[in-house]
Coordinates of C-alpha atoms in Angstrom, one line a residue:
E1 CA 23.6 -2.1 40.6
Q2 CA 25.5 -1.5 43.9
L3 CA 23.2 -4.0 45.7
Q4 CA 24.3 -6.9 43.6
G5 CA 26.0 -9.5 45.7
V6 CA 24.8 -8.2 49.0
F7 CA 21.1 -9.2 48.7
L8 CA 19.7 -11.6 51.3
D9 CA 16.5 -13.6 50.9
E10 CA 14.1 -12.5 53.6
R11 CA 13.4 -16.2 54.3
L12 CA 16.9 -16.6 55.7
L13 CA 16.2 -14.1 58.5
N14 CA 14.6 -14.9 61.8
L15 CA 13.7 -11.5 63.4
H16 CA 13.0 -11.3 67.2
N17 CA 10.9 -8.4 68.3
Q18 CA 13.7 -7.7 70.8
P19 CA 14.9 -4.1 70.2
L20 CA 18.6 -3.5 70.6
G21 CA 18.2 0.2 70.3
E22 CA 17.2 3.0 68.0
G23 CA 19.1 3.9 64.9
S24 CA 18.8 7.2 63.1
F25 CA 16.4 5.7 60.7
G26 CA 14.5 3.2 62.8
R27 CA 14.8 0.4 65.3
V28 CA 17.7 -2.1 65.6
L29 CA 16.4 -5.6 66.2
K30 CA 18.0 -8.9 67.2
G31 CA 17.8 -11.9 65.0
E32 CA 19.5 -14.9 63.4
L33 CA 20.7 -15.5 59.8
N34 CA 20.0 -19.1 58.8
L35 CA 22.7 -20.4 56.6
P36 CA 22.9 -23.7 54.6
G37 CA 23.9 -26.5 56.8
N38 CA 21.8 -25.3 59.8
D39 CA 24.3 -22.7 60.8
K40 CA 22.7 -19.8 62.6
I41 CA 24.6 -16.5 63.0
P42 CA 23.3 -14.1 65.6
I43 CA 22.6 -10.7 63.9
A44 CA 21.5 -7.2 64.4
I45 CA 19.0 -5.9 61.9
K46 CA 18.7 -2.2 61.2
T47 CA 15.1 -1.5 60.2
S48 CA 13.9 1.5 58.3
K49 CA 10.9 3.8 59.0
D50 CA 8.7 5.0 56.2
F51 CA 11.0 7.0 53.9
R52 CA 9.3 10.2 52.8
T53 CA 12.1 11.1 50.4
T54 CA 14.3 9.1 48.1
P55 CA 17.5 10.8 49.5
D56 CA 16.6 9.4 53.0
L57 CA 16.3 5.9 51.5
E58 CA 19.6 6.3 49.6
K59 CA 21.4 7.6 52.8
F60 CA 20.1 4.6 54.8
L61 CA 21.3 2.1 52.1
S62 CA 24.6 4.0 51.4
E63 CA 25.7 3.7 55.1
G64 CA 25.1 -0.1 54.8
L65 CA 26.6 -0.5 51.4
V66 CA 29.9 1.3 52.3
M67 CA 30.5 -1.5 54.8
R68 CA 30.4 -4.3 52.2
H69 CA 34.1 -3.8 51.3
F70 CA 35.3 -3.7 54.9
K71 CA 37.2 -6.8 56.0
H72 CA 38.8 -6.1 59.4
P73 CA 38.0 -7.6 62.9
N74 CA 37.7 -4.1 64.4
I75 CA 35.4 -2.6 61.7
M76 CA 31.7 -3.2 61.5
N77 CA 31.0 -5.2 58.4
L78 CA 27.9 -5.8 56.3
L79 CA 26.3 -9.3 56.1
G80 CA 23.7 -8.2 53.6
V81 CA 20.7 -6.1 52.7
C82 CA 17.2 -7.5 52.5
M83 CA 14.3 -5.8 50.6
R84 CA 11.0 -6.7 52.2
D85 CA 7.7 -7.2 50.3
D86 CA 6.7 -3.7 51.3
A87 CA 9.9 -2.4 49.7
S88 CA 11.4 -1.3 53.1
P89 CA 15.1 -2.3 53.3
L90 CA 16.8 -4.1 56.2
V91 CA 20.5 -3.9 56.8
V92 CA 21.9 -7.0 58.4
L93 CA 25.0 -6.8 60.6
P94 CA 26.9 -9.1 63.0
L95 CA 25.4 -9.0 66.5
M96 CA 27.5 -7.1 69.1
D97 CA 25.6 -8.3 72.1
K98 CA 27.1 -6.0 74.7
G99 CA 26.0 -2.9 72.9
D100 CA 28.1 0.3 72.5
L101 CA 31.4 0.9 74.2
L102 CA 30.2 3.9 76.2
S103 CA 27.5 1.8 77.9
V104 CA 29.9 -1.1 78.5
L105 CA 32.4 1.3 80.2
A106 CA 29.6 2.7 82.4
E107 CA 28.2 -0.7 83.4
S108 CA 31.4 -2.5 84.6
E109 CA 34.7 -1.8 86.2
F110 CA 37.8 -2.8 84.1
K111 CA 41.4 -3.1 84.9
L112 CA 43.9 -0.9 83.0
D113 CA 45.0 -3.7 80.7
E114 CA 41.4 -4.3 79.7
L115 CA 40.8 -0.6 79.0
L116 CA 44.0 -0.5 77.0
Y117 CA 42.8 -3.5 74.9
F118 CA 39.6 -1.6 74.1
A119 CA 41.6 1.4 73.0
Y120 CA 44.0 -0.8 71.0
Q121 CA 41.2 -2.4 69.0
V122 CA 39.6 1.0 68.1
A123 CA 43.1 2.2 66.9
C124 CA 43.5 -1.0 64.8
G125 CA 40.1 -0.4 63.2
M126 CA 40.9 3.2 62.5
E127 CA 44.3 2.4 61.1
Y128 CA 42.5 0.1 58.5
L129 CA 40.0 2.9 57.6
A130 CA 42.7 5.5 57.2
A131 CA 44.7 3.2 54.9
L132 CA 41.6 3.0 52.7
Q133 CA 41.5 6.8 52.6
F134 CA 38.3 7.0 54.7
V135 CA 37.6 9.6 57.4
H136 CA 35.0 8.6 59.9
R137 CA 34.1 12.0 61.3
D138 CA 32.0 10.7 64.2
L139 CA 34.4 8.5 66.1
A140 CA 33.2 8.3 69.7
A141 CA 32.8 5.5 72.3
R142 CA 29.1 5.6 71.6
N143 CA 29.8 4.6 68.0
C144 CA 32.0 1.6 68.8
M145 CA 30.3 -1.8 69.4
V146 CA 31.3 -4.6 71.8
N147 CA 30.5 -8.3 71.9
S148 CA 30.7 -10.8 74.8
Q149 CA 34.2 -11.7 73.9
R150 CA 35.1 -8.0 74.4
N151 CA 35.9 -7.6 70.8
V152 CA 35.3 -4.0 69.6
K153 CA 34.2 -2.8 66.2
V154 CA 34.1 0.8 65.0
A155 CA 30.6 1.4 63.6
D156 CA 28.2 4.2 62.6
F157 CA 29.4 5.3 59.2
G158 CA 26.7 8.0 58.6
F159 CA 29.3 10.8 58.3
L160 CA 32.0 8.7 56.6
I161 CA 33.8 10.3 53.6
E162 CA 36.5 9.1 51.2
I163 CA 39.4 11.4 50.7
P164 CA 40.6 11.4 47.0
P165 CA 44.2 10.2 46.7
E166 CA 45.5 13.6 45.5
K167 CA 44.0 15.4 48.5
E168 CA 44.9 15.3 52.2
V169 CA 41.9 17.1 53.6
V170 CA 38.2 17.7 52.6
T171 CA 36.4 20.8 53.6
E172 CA 32.7 20.5 54.3
R173 CA 30.3 22.8 56.0
G174 CA 26.7 21.9 57.1
M175 CA 27.1 18.4 58.3
G176 CA 23.9 18.8 60.3
R177 CA 24.3 17.4 63.9
V178 CA 28.0 17.7 64.7
P179 CA 29.8 16.0 67.5
I180 CA 31.6 19.2 68.7
K181 CA 33.3 17.7 71.7
W182 CA 35.0 15.1 69.6
M183 CA 36.0 17.4 66.8
S184 CA 39.5 18.7 66.0
V185 CA 40.3 22.4 66.2
E186 CA 40.6 22.6 62.4
S187 CA 37.2 20.9 61.9
I188 CA 35.6 23.4 64.3
V189 CA 37.4 26.5 62.9
S190 CA 37.3 25.8 59.1
G191 CA 35.2 22.6 58.5
T192 CA 38.2 20.6 57.3
F193 CA 38.4 16.9 57.9
S194 CA 41.2 14.4 57.4
M195 CA 42.7 11.2 58.9
K196 CA 44.4 13.6 61.4
S197 CA 41.0 15.0 62.5
D198 CA 40.0 11.4 63.2
V199 CA 43.2 11.0 65.2
W200 CA 42.0 13.9 67.4
S201 CA 38.7 12.2 67.9
F202 CA 40.5 9.0 68.9
G203 CA 42.3 11.0 71.6
V204 CA 38.9 11.9 73.0
V205 CA 37.8 8.2 72.8
L206 CA 40.9 7.2 74.7
W207 CA 40.0 9.8 77.4
E208 CA 36.4 8.4 77.5
I209 CA 37.8 4.8 77.9
I210 CA 40.2 5.8 80.8
T211 CA 37.5 7.8 82.6
A212 CA 35.0 4.9 82.3
G213 CA 32.8 7.0 80.0
A214 CA 32.9 10.4 81.6
P215 CA 31.5 13.1 79.3
P216 CA 34.4 15.1 77.6
Y217 CA 34.6 18.7 78.8
G218 CA 32.0 18.0 81.6
R219 CA 29.1 20.5 81.6
L220 CA 30.7 22.9 79.2
S221 CA 28.3 23.8 76.3
N222 CA 29.3 23.1 72.8
K223 CA 29.7 26.8 72.2
D224 CA 32.1 27.2 75.2
T225 CA 34.0 24.0 74.2
M226 CA 34.6 25.5 70.7
V227 CA 36.0 28.7 72.3
Q228 CA 38.2 26.8 74.8
V229 CA 39.6 24.4 72.2
K230 CA 40.4 27.3 69.9
N231 CA 42.2 29.0 72.7
G232 CA 44.4 25.9 73.4
Y233 CA 42.5 24.2 76.2
R234 CA 42.7 20.4 76.2
L235 CA 41.0 17.7 78.3
P236 CA 42.9 17.2 81.6
K237 CA 44.8 14.1 82.6
P238 CA 42.3 11.7 84.2
Q239 CA 42.9 10.4 87.7
H240 CA 44.9 7.1 87.8
C241 CA 45.9 7.6 84.1
P242 CA 49.5 6.7 83.5
S243 CA 51.5 9.7 82.2
E244 CA 52.6 7.7 79.2
L245 CA 49.0 7.3 78.2
Y246 CA 48.1 10.9 78.7
D247 CA 51.1 11.7 76.5
I248 CA 49.5 9.6 73.8
M249 CA 46.3 11.6 74.1
R250 CA 48.1 14.9 73.9
S251 CA 49.9 13.8 70.7
C252 CA 46.4 13.4 69.2
W253 CA 45.4 17.0 70.1
L254 CA 48.2 19.0 68.6
K255 CA 46.9 22.2 67.0
D256 CA 49.0 21.6 63.9
A257 CA 47.4 18.6 62.2
S258 CA 50.5 17.8 60.2
G259 CA 52.5 17.3 63.5
R260 CA 49.8 15.1 65.0
T261 CA 50.5 11.4 65.5
D262 CA 48.9 8.9 63.1
F263 CA 47.0 5.6 63.6
E264 CA 49.9 3.5 62.7
S265 CA 52.0 5.0 65.5
L266 CA 49.0 4.9 67.9
V267 CA 48.6 1.1 67.3
K268 CA 52.3 0.6 68.0
R269 CA 52.4 2.7 71.1
L270 CA 49.2 1.1 72.6
E271 CA 50.6 -2.4 71.8
L272 CA 53.8 -1.5 73.7
M273 CA 51.7 -0.3 76.7
L274 CA 49.5 -3.4 76.6
N275 CA 52.6 -5.6 76.7
K276 CA 53.9 -3.6 79.6
F277 CA 50.7 -3.8 81.7
T278 CA 49.6 -7.3 81.0

């Protein structure tokens, strides 16, 4: 029922055997979507391995289907789902030909205004998600995608949850693989997630952007990171980082989640900085 309106005919797809990367369920391939009028849209196609269990198949499809409602330039959107003859599904997404933001940061040198523009776009995407009552829970530079126009889309919604309107936080233990070094202190301590825990993660993404993709907390283990964060340690001010920008990061990392900044404020502050440095 949920698949209605998102099905694509397999004949509209032209798959290249050019892998763009590995997803959690299979390879991601490059291709084209052939639309009426000879329009061809470059696409990324998430393929699926043999699913041994129905829950795995449902998880693969649910990550794609949640995107069908997203309509924002800085959020990955779904172009469609295709069921092949062998019953294995394909999830079709816009092609972000430069790959993930972490790789982009490592491969080229960028001026401050260019880095700020990356950060601003991520903040805009997250402001949109938060307004829809969604919490990403895995926001990191590796999970943001970039195209050749340097447009950024927040992607990878495998941990995404919707917060009921009457609640402000959701408590969940046992997420499986958890991104400790991007997690807020309350997520580490008590397994609670909210828009404000995503704000914390955004502060870490901002730190990644300004350091050109340095690993947060360096060689510290996940276990030691948890201890340090609980004890009040925060990522240090990166070299050449304007104090104003580090202040923004620090406002994302307040221990008290209710006092933390929000994405609406982050968008405004980054926009002001962008205007100042461009």
